[in-house]
Coordinates of C-alpha atoms in Angstrom, one line a residue:
X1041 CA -207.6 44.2 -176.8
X1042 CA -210.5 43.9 -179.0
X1043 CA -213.1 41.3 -178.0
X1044 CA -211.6 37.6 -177.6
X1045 CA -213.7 34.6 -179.8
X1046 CA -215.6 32.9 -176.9
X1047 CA -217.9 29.6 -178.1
X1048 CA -222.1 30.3 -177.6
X1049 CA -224.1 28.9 -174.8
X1050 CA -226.2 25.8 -175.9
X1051 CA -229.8 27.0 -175.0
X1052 CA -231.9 28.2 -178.3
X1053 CA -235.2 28.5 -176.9
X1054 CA -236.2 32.2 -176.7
X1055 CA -238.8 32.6 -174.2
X1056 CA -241.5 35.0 -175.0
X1057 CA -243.1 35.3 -171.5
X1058 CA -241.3 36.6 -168.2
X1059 CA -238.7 38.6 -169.8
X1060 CA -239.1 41.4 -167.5
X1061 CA -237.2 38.8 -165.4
X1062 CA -234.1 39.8 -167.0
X1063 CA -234.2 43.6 -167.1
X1064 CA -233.2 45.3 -163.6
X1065 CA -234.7 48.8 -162.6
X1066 CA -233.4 52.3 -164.9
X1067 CA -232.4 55.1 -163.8
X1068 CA -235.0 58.2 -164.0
X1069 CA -234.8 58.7 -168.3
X1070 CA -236.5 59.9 -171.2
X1071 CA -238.5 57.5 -173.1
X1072 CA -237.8 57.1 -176.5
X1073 CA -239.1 54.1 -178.8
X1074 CA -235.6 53.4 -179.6
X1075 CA -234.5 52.9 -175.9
X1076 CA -237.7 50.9 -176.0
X1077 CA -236.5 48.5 -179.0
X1078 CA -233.1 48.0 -177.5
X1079 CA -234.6 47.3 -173.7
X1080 CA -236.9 44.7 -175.6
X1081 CA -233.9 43.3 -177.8
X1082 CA -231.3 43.4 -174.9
X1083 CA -234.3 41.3 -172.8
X1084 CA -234.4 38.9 -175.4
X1085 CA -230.5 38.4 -176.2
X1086 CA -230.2 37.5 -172.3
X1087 CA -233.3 34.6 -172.5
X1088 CA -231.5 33.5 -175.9
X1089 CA -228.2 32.9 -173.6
X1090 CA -228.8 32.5 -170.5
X1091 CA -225.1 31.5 -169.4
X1092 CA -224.7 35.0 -169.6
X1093 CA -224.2 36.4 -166.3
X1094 CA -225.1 40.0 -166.7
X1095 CA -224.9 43.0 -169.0
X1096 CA -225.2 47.1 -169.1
X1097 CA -227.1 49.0 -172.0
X1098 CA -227.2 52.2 -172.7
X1099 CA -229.0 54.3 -175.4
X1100 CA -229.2 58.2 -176.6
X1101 CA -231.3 58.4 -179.0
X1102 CA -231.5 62.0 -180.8
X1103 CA -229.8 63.5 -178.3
X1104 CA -231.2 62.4 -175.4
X1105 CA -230.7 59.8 -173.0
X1106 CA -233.7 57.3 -172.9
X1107 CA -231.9 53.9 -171.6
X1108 CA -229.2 52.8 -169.4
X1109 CA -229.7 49.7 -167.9
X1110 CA -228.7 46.9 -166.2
X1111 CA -230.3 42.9 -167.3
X1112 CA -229.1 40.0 -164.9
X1113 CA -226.5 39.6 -162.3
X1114 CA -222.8 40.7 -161.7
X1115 CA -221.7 37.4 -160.8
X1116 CA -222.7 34.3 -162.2
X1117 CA -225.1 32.1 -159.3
X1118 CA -225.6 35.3 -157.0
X1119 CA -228.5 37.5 -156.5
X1120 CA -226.7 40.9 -156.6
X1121 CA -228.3 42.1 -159.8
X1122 CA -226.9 44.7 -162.6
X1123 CA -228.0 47.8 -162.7
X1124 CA -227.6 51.2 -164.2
X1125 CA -224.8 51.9 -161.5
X1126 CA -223.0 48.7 -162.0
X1127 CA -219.1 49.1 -163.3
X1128 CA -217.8 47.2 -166.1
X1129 CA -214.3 47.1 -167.9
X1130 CA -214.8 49.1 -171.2
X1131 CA -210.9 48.2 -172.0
X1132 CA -210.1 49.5 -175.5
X1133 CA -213.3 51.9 -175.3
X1134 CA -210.7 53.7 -173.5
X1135 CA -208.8 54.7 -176.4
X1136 CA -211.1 57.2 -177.9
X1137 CA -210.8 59.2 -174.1
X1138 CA -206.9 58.9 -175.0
X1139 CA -207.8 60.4 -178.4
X1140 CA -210.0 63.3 -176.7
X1141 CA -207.3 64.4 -174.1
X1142 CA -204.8 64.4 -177.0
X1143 CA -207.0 66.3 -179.2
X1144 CA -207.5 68.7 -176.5
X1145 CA -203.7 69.2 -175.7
X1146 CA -203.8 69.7 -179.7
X1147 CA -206.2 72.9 -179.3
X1148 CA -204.2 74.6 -176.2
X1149 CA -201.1 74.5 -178.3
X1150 CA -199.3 72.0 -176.3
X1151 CA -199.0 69.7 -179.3
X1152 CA -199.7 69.5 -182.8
X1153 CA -201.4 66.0 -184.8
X1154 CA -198.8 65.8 -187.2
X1155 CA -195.3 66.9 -185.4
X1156 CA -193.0 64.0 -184.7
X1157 CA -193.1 62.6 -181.0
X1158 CA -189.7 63.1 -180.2
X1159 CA -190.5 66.8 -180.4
X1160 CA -192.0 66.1 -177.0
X1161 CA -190.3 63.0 -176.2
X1162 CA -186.6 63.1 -177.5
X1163 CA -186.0 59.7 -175.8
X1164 CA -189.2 57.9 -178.1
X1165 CA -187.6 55.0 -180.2
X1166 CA -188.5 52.4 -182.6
X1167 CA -187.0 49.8 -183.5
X1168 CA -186.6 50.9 -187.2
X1169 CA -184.7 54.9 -186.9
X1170 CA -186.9 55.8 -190.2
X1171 CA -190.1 55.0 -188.3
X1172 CA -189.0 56.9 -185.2
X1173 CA -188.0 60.3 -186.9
X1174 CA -191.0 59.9 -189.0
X1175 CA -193.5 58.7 -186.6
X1176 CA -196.1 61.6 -185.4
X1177 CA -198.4 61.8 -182.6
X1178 CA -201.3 61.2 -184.9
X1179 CA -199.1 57.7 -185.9
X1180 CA -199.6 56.7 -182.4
X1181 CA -203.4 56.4 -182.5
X1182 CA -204.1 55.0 -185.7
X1183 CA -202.5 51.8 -186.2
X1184 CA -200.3 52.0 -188.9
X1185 CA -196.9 51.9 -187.9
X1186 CA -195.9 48.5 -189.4
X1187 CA -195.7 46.9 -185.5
X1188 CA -197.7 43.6 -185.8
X1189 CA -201.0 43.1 -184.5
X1190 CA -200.8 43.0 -181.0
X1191 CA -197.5 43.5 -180.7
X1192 CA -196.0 43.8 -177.8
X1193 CA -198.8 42.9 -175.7
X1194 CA -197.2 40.5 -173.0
X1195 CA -195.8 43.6 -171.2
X1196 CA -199.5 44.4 -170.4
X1197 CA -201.4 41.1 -169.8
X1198 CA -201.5 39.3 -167.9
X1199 CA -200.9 41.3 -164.7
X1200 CA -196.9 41.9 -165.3
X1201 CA -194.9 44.2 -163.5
X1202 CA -193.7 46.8 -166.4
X1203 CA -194.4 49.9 -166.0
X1204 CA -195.5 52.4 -168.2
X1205 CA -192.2 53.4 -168.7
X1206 CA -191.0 49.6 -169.3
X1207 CA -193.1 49.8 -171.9
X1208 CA -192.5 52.7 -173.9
X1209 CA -188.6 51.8 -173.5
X1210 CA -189.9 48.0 -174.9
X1211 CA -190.7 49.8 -178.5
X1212 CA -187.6 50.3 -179.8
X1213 CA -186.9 46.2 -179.6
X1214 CA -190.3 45.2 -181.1
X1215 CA -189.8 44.4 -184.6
X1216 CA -191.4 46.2 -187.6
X1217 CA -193.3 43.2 -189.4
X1218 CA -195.5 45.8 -191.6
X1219 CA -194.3 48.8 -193.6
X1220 CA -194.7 52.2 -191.5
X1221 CA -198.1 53.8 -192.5
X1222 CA -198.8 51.1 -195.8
X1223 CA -201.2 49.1 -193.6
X1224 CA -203.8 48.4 -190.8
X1225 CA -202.2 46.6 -187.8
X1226 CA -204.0 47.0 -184.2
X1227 CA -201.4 47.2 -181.5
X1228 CA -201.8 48.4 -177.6
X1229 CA -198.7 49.5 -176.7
X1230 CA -199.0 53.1 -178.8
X1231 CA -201.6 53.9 -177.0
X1232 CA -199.9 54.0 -174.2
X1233 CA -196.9 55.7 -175.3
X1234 CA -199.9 58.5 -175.7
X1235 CA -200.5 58.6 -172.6
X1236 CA -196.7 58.8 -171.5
X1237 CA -197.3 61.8 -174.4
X1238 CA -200.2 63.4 -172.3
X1239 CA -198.2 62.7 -169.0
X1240 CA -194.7 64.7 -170.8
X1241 CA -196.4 68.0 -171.6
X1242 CA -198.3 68.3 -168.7
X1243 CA -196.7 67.6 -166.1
X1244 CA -199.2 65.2 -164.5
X1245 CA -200.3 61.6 -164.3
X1246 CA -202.4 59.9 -167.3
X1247 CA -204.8 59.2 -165.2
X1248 CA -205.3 63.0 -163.1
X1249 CA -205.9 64.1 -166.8
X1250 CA -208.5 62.0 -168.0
X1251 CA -210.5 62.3 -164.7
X1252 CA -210.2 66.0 -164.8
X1253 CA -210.5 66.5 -168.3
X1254 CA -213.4 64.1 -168.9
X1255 CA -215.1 62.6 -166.1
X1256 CA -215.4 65.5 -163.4
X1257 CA -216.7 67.7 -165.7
X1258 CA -219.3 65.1 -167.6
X1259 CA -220.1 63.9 -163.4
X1260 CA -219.1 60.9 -164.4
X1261 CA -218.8 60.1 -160.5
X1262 CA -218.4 56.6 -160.8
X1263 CA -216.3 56.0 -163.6
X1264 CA -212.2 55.4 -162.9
X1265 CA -209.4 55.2 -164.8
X1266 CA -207.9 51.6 -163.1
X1267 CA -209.8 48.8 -162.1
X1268 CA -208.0 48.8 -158.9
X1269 CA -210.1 51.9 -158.5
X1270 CA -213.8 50.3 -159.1
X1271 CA -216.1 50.3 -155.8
X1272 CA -215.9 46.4 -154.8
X1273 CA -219.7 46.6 -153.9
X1274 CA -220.4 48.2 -157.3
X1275 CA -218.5 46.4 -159.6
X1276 CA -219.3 43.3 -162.1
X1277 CA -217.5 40.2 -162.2
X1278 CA -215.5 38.9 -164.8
X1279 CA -216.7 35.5 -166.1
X1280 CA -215.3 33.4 -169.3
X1281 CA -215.2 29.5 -170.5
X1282 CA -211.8 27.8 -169.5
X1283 CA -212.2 24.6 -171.2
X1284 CA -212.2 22.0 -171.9
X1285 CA -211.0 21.0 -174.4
X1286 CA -209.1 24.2 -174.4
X1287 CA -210.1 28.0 -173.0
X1288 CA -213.2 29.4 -174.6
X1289 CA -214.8 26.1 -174.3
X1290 CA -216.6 24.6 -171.7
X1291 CA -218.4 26.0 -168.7
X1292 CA -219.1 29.7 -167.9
X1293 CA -216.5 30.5 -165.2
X1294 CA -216.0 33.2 -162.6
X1295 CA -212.5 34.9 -162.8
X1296 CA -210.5 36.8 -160.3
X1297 CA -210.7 40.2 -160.7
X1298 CA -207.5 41.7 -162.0
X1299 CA -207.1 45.2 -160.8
X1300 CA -203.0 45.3 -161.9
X1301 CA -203.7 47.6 -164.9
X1302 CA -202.2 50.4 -164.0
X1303 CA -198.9 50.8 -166.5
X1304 CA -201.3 50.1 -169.4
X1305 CA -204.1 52.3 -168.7
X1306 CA -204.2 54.9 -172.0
X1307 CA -205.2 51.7 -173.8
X1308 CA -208.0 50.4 -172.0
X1309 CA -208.3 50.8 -168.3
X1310 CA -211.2 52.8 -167.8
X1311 CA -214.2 51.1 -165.9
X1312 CA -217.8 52.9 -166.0
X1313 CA -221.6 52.4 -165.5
X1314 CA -224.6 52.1 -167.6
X1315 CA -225.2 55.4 -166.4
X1316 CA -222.3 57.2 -166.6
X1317 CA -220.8 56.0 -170.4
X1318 CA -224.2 58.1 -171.3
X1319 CA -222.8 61.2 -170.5
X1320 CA -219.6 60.5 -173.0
X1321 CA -222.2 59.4 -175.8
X1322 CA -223.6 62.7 -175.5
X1323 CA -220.7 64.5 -175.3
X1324 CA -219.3 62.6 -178.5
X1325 CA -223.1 62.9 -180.3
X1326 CA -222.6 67.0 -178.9
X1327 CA -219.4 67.4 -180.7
X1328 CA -217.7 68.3 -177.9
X1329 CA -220.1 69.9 -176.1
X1330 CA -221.5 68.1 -173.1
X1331 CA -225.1 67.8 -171.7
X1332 CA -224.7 70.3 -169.3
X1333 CA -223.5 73.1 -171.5
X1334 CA -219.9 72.9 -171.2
X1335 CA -217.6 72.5 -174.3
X1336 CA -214.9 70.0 -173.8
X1337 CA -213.4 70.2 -177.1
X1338 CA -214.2 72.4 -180.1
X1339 CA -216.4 71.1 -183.3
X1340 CA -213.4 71.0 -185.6
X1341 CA -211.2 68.0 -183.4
X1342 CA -214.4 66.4 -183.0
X1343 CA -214.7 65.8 -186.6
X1344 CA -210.7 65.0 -186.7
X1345 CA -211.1 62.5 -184.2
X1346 CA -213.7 61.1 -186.6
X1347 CA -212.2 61.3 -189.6
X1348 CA -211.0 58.2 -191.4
X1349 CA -207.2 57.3 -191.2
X1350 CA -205.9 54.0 -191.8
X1351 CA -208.1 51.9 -194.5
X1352 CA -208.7 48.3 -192.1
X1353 CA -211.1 46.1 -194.8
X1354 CA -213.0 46.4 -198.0
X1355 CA -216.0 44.0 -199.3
X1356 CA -218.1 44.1 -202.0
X1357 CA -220.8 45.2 -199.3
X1358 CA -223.8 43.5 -197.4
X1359 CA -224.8 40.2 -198.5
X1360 CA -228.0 37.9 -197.6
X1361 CA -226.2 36.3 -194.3
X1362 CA -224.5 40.1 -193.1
X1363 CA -226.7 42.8 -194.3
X1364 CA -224.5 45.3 -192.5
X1365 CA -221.2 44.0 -194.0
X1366 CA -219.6 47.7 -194.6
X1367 CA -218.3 48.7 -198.1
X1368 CA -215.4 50.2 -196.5
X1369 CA -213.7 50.2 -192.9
X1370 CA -211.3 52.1 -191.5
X1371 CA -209.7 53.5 -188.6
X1372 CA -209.8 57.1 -187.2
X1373 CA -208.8 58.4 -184.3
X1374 CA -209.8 56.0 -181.1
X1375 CA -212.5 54.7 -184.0
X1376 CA -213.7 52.6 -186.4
X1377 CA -215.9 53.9 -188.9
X1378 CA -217.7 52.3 -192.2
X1379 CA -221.0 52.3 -193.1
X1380 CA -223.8 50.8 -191.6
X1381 CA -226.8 50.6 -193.6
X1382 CA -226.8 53.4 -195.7
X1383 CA -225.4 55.5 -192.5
X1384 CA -222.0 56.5 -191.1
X1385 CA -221.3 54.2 -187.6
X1386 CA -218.5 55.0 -185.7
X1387 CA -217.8 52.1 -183.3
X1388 CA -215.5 50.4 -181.2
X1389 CA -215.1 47.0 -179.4
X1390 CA -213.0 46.7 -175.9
X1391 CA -212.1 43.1 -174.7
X1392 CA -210.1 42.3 -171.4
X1393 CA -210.6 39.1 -169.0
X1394 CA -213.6 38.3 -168.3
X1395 CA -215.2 41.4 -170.5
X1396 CA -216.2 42.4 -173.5
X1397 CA -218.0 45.8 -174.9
X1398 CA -219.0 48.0 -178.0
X1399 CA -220.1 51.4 -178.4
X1400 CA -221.7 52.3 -181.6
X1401 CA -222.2 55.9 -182.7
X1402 CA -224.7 57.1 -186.1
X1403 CA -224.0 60.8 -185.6
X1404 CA -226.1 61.5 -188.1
X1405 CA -229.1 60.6 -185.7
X1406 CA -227.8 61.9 -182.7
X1407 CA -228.0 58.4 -181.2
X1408 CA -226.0 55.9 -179.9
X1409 CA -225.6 52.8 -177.7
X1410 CA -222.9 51.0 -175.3
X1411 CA -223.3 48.0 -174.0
X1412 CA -221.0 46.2 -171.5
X1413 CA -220.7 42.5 -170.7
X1414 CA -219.5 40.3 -167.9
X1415 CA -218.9 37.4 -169.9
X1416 CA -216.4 36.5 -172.9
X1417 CA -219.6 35.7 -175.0
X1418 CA -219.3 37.0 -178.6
X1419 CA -222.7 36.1 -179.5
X1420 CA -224.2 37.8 -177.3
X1421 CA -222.1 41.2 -178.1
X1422 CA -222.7 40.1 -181.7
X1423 CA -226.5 40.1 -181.7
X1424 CA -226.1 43.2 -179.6
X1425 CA -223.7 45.3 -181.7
X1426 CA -225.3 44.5 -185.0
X1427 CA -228.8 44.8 -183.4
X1428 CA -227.9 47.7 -181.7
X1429 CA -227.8 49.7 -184.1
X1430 CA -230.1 48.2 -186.6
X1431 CA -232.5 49.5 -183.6
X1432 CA -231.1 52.8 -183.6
X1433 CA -232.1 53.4 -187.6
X1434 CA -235.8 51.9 -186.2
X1435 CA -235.3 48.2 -187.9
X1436 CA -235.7 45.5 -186.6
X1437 CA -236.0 43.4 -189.8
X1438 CA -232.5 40.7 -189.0
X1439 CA -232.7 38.1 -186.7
X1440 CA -229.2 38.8 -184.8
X1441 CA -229.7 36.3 -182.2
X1442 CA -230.0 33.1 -184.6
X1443 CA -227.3 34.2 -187.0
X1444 CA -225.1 34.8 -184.2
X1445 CA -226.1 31.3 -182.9
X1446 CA -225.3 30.3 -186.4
X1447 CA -221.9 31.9 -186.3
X1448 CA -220.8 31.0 -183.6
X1449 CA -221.9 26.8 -183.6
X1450 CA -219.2 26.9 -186.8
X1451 CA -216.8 28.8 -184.8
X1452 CA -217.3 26.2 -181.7
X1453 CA -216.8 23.2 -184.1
X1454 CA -213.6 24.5 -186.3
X1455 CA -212.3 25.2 -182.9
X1456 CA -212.7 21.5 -181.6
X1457 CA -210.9 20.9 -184.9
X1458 CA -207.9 22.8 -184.8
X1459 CA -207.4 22.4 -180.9
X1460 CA -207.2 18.4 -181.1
X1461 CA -204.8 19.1 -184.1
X1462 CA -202.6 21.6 -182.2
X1463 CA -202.8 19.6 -179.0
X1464 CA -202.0 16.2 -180.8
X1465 CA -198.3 15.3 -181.2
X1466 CA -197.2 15.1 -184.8
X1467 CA -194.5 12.2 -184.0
X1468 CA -194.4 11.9 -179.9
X1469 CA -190.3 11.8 -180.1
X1470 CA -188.6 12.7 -177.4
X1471 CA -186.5 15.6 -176.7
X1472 CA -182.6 15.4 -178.1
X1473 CA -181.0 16.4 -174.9
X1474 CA -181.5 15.9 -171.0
X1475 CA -184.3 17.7 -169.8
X1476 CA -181.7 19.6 -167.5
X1477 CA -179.8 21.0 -171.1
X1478 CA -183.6 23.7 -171.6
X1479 CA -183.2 25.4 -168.5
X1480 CA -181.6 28.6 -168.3
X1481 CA -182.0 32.1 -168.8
X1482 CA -183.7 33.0 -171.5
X1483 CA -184.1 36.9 -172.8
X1484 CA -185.9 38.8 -175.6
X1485 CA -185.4 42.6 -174.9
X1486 CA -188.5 43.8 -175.3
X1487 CA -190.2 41.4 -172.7
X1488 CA -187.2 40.6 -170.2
X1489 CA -186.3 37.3 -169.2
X1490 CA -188.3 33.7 -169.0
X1491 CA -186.0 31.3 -166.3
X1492 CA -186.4 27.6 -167.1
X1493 CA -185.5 25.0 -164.0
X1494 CA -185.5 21.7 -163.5
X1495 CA -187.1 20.0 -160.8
X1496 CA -187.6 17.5 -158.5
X1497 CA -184.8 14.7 -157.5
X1498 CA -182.3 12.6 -160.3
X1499 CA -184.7 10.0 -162.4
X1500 CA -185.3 7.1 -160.6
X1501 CA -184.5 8.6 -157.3
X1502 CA -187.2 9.2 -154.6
X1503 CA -190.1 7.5 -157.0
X1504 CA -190.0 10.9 -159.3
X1505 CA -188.7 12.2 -162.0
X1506 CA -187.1 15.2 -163.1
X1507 CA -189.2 17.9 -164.5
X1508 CA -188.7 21.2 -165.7
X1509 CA -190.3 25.1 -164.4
X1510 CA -190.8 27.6 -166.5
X1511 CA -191.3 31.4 -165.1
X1512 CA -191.6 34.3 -166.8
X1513 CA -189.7 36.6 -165.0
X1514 CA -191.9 39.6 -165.2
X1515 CA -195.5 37.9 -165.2
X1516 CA -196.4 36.3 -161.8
X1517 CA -199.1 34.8 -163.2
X1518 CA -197.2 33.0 -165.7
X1519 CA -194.9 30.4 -163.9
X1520 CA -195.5 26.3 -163.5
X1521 CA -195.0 23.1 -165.2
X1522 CA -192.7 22.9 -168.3
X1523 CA -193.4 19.1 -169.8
X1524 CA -192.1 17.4 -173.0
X1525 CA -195.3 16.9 -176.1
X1526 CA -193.1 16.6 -178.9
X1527 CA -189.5 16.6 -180.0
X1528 CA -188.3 19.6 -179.0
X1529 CA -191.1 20.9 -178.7
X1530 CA -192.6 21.4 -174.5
X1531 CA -195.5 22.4 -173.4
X1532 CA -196.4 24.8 -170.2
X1533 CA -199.5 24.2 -167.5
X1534 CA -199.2 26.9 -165.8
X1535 CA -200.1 27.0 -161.9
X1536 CA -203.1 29.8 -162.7
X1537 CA -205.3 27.9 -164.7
X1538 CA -207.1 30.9 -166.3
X1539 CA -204.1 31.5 -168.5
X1540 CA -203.4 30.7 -171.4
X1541 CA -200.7 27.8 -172.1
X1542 CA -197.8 27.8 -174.4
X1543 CA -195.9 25.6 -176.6
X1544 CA -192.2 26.0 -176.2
X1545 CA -190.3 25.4 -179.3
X1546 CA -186.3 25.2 -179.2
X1547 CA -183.8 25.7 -181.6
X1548 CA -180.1 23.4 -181.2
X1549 CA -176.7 23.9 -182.7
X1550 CA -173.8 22.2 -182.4
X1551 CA -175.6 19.9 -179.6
X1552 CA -176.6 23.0 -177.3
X1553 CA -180.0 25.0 -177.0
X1554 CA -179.5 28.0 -178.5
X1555 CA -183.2 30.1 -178.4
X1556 CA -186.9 28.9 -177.9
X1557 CA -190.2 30.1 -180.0
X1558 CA -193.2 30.6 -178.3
X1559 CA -196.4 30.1 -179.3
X1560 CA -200.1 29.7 -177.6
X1561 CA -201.6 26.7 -177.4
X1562 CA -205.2 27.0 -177.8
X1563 CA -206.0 28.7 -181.6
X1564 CA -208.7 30.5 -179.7
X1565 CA -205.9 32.6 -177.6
X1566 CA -206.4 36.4 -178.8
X1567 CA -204.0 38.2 -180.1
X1568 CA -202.9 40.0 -176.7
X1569 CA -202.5 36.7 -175.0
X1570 CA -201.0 34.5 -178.0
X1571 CA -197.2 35.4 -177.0
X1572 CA -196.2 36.3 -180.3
X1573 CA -192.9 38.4 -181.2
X1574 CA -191.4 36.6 -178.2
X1575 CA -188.3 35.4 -179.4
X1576 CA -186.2 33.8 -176.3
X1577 CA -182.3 33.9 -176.7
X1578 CA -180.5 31.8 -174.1
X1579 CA -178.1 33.6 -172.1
X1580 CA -174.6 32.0 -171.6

């Protein structure tokens, strides 16, 4: 759920007039010349693209809140402009409010980092029985236990009908591509098995915890944990490129707005404001402590939550095109850290439909930023999160917006690439067997089933042919066309054209369909929409 590769908008010119255009009114703050820099930069970064719709910043700088903001409007062509009281998806920002609850759980006694989680949850399960005796309930926030990236993603997007338990249950078929705690592997679906953790030993719902653990008591009155939940009048909306020549290409798009997040909410289903997300930067910056006196969690699990887990990348450091290229990277608790200029940055990245965000922490300054889009536009939350920060540490000596721009042109034009090569078929055969020999049942236990049909009349009969459905049994918004592209090889188009289509890949023996391999078709899909571990056995 980390932010999806989106192309750039094709405007360059930065206007140096009439910027004021795209900043919307604050609410009452202190100034700081920090909040000034980032206002000025976030001003700038919206002139630079101007396909994107909207955006929320927000800024503590040394303790203090001196921006939160809203630039440009919550839906692309309207007049309803962002502001500090606007509600965004923060998706995966969520996970460090997962961490928090747990750490807090951790202090009352109710459960301990390193005890396993079938202490607490007897019926927790793994595929692997090592990994599930073995696996703690620090293992379930730090991304190391040898599931693949993303795995097990399509019981949360898009819009399915597991539930939280569904998913939990759905563990124990996953497979175990890595080995348990000897790598970095970002997955979902432990995350919420943390909150099914938070929900066992107390007794109530994931999200009557987080709002009265962390949001009554920052005020943060208009932050929820479910989309479903956001004020409709209040509320951004979701925009991304659906092509062509495939999704993330092409013209900026309005979405519908998914509230169905429900079962997957521990991982990323919060939704807040410009205004309120300042009041869990200063808690974080506070250690615990929040603005208005009141400590949430003690010193000592702030510095757990922030201390460095799972390594995720090394580099020989910054170079001439990435002066902030970090040394080291790794993941703590619900975050990233490295270093960032000679400074320690914790950060994270949260990416859903239609949104993308960062927060970036430099406790050693007492300052921070989030910022919150309405658009699937990485070069804008690229200039933003690298210039961000530079701004924090009072530099403003990297021009973010060009080598984004930079970045992401090369991006666009491997993308072009490798989409006519994936969508181009290698020998245009036909399939081996009558269409009507595919359809079936098809099961992989940790999904459910995908039900393939045919339809429409005999060949030759009525003018049409025969064509096959494809549904996936527990995603709505995955059903439609089924069609032939090469071999034995078929190819969805889904009815929902904001989806992302799949290649269908089927395995024979002895003259019969056996099992099918599925695999996204555009190689911009991200890695919770690109259907992988999905492994269809046809049922007899």
């Amino acid at each position: 759920m980390l932010a999806t590769t989106r192309r750039t908008a094709l405007v360059s010119a930065l206007a140096t007039g009439g910027l004021a255009a795209f900043g919307n009114r604050a609410f009452a703050q202190d100034t700081g010349a920090v909040g000034a820099a980032v206002d000025k930069f976030a001003q700038e970064v919206m002139a630079a693209f101007p396909d994107q719709p909207g955006l929320g910043v927000t800024v503590v700088e040394n303790g203090k809140v001196t921006l939160a903001k809203g630039y440009g409007v919550k839906r692309l062509g309207g007049q309803d402009r962002v502001d500090e009281n606007t509600a965004f998806g923060i998706a995966s920002n969520t996970k460090a409010m997962t961490a928090a609850l747990i750490a807090m759980l951790v202090e009352e006694g109710k459960l301990e980092w390193d005890a396993p989680v079938t202490r607490y949850m007897p019926s927790f399960e793994m595929s692997d029985p090592v990994v599930t005796k073995l696996m703690t309930v620090r293992d379930l926030l730090v991304h190391r236990s040898g599931l693949t990236l993303g795995a097990g993603d399509l019981m949360i997007w898009p819009s399915p009908t597991h539930t939280r338990a569904d998913i939990v249950a759905g563990l124990k078929y996953l497979p175990i591509g890595g080995q348990f705690r000897g790598g970095y592997a970002y997955d979902n679906v432990l995350y919420v098995a943390a909150g099914v953790l938070i929900e066992t030993v107390t007794g109530q719902k994931w999200e009557e915890v987080i709002k009265t653990r962390i949001f009554q008591p920052l005020a943060m009155n208009d932050t929820v944990s479910s989309p479903a939940l956001v004020d409709r009048a209040h509320r951004a909306e979701p925009h991304c490129r659906l092509g062509p020549p495939v999704r993330g290409l092409g013209p900026q798009t309005v979405l519908p707005f998914d509230g169905s997040f429900d079962a997957a909410g521990p991982a990323g289903g919060v939704n807040s404001t410009p205004k309120d997300i300042a009041q869990w930067l200063m808690v974080q910056l506070g250690l615990g402590l929040s603005p208005n006196g009141k400590r949430l969690w003690s010193e000592a699990s702030a510095k757990e939550m922030w201390k460095p887990q799972t390594i995720t990348t090394s580099t020989d450091g910054p170079i001439t095109e990435n002066p902030v290229r970090p040394s080291i990277q790794a993941y703590a608790l619900g975050w990233f850290v490295q270093d960032h200029r000679g400074e320690r940055l914790l950060w994270h990245t949260g990416g859903l439909a239609g949104f993308i965000s960062y927060t970036g922490l430099l406790p050693g300054r007492k300052s921070g930023i989030m910022v919150m889009t309405n658009a699937e536009e990485n070069p804008v939350l690229r200039s933003l999160r690298y210039g961000g920060p530079d701004r924090l540490q009072g530099r403003g000596d990297f021009d973010w917006i060009a080598s984004s721009k930079r970045v992401q042109a090369q991006a666009d034009a491997d993308t072009i690439k490798d989409a006519a090569k994936a969508t181009t078929p290698s020998s245009g055969a036909k399939p081996s067997l009558p269409l009507a020999a595919y359809a079936g049942v098809y099961r992989d236990p940790w999904y459910g089933t995908v039900t393939i049909t045919v339809v429409g009349p005999t060949k030759g009969r009525g003018g049409k042919k025969q064509g096959l459905h494809v549904a996936f049994d527990k995603t709505p918004l995955l059903k439609g066309k089924l069609e032939v592209f090469d071999g034995e090889t078929f190819k969805t188009v889904f009815d929902d054209r904001t989806q992302e289509d799949a290649f269908f890949t089927f395995d024979l023996k002895d003259g019969k369909v056996v099992s099918a391999l599925v695999k996204a078709v555009s190689p911009l899909a991200d890695f919770s929409f690109d259907y992988q571990d999905l492994r269809l056995t046809k049922e007899a």
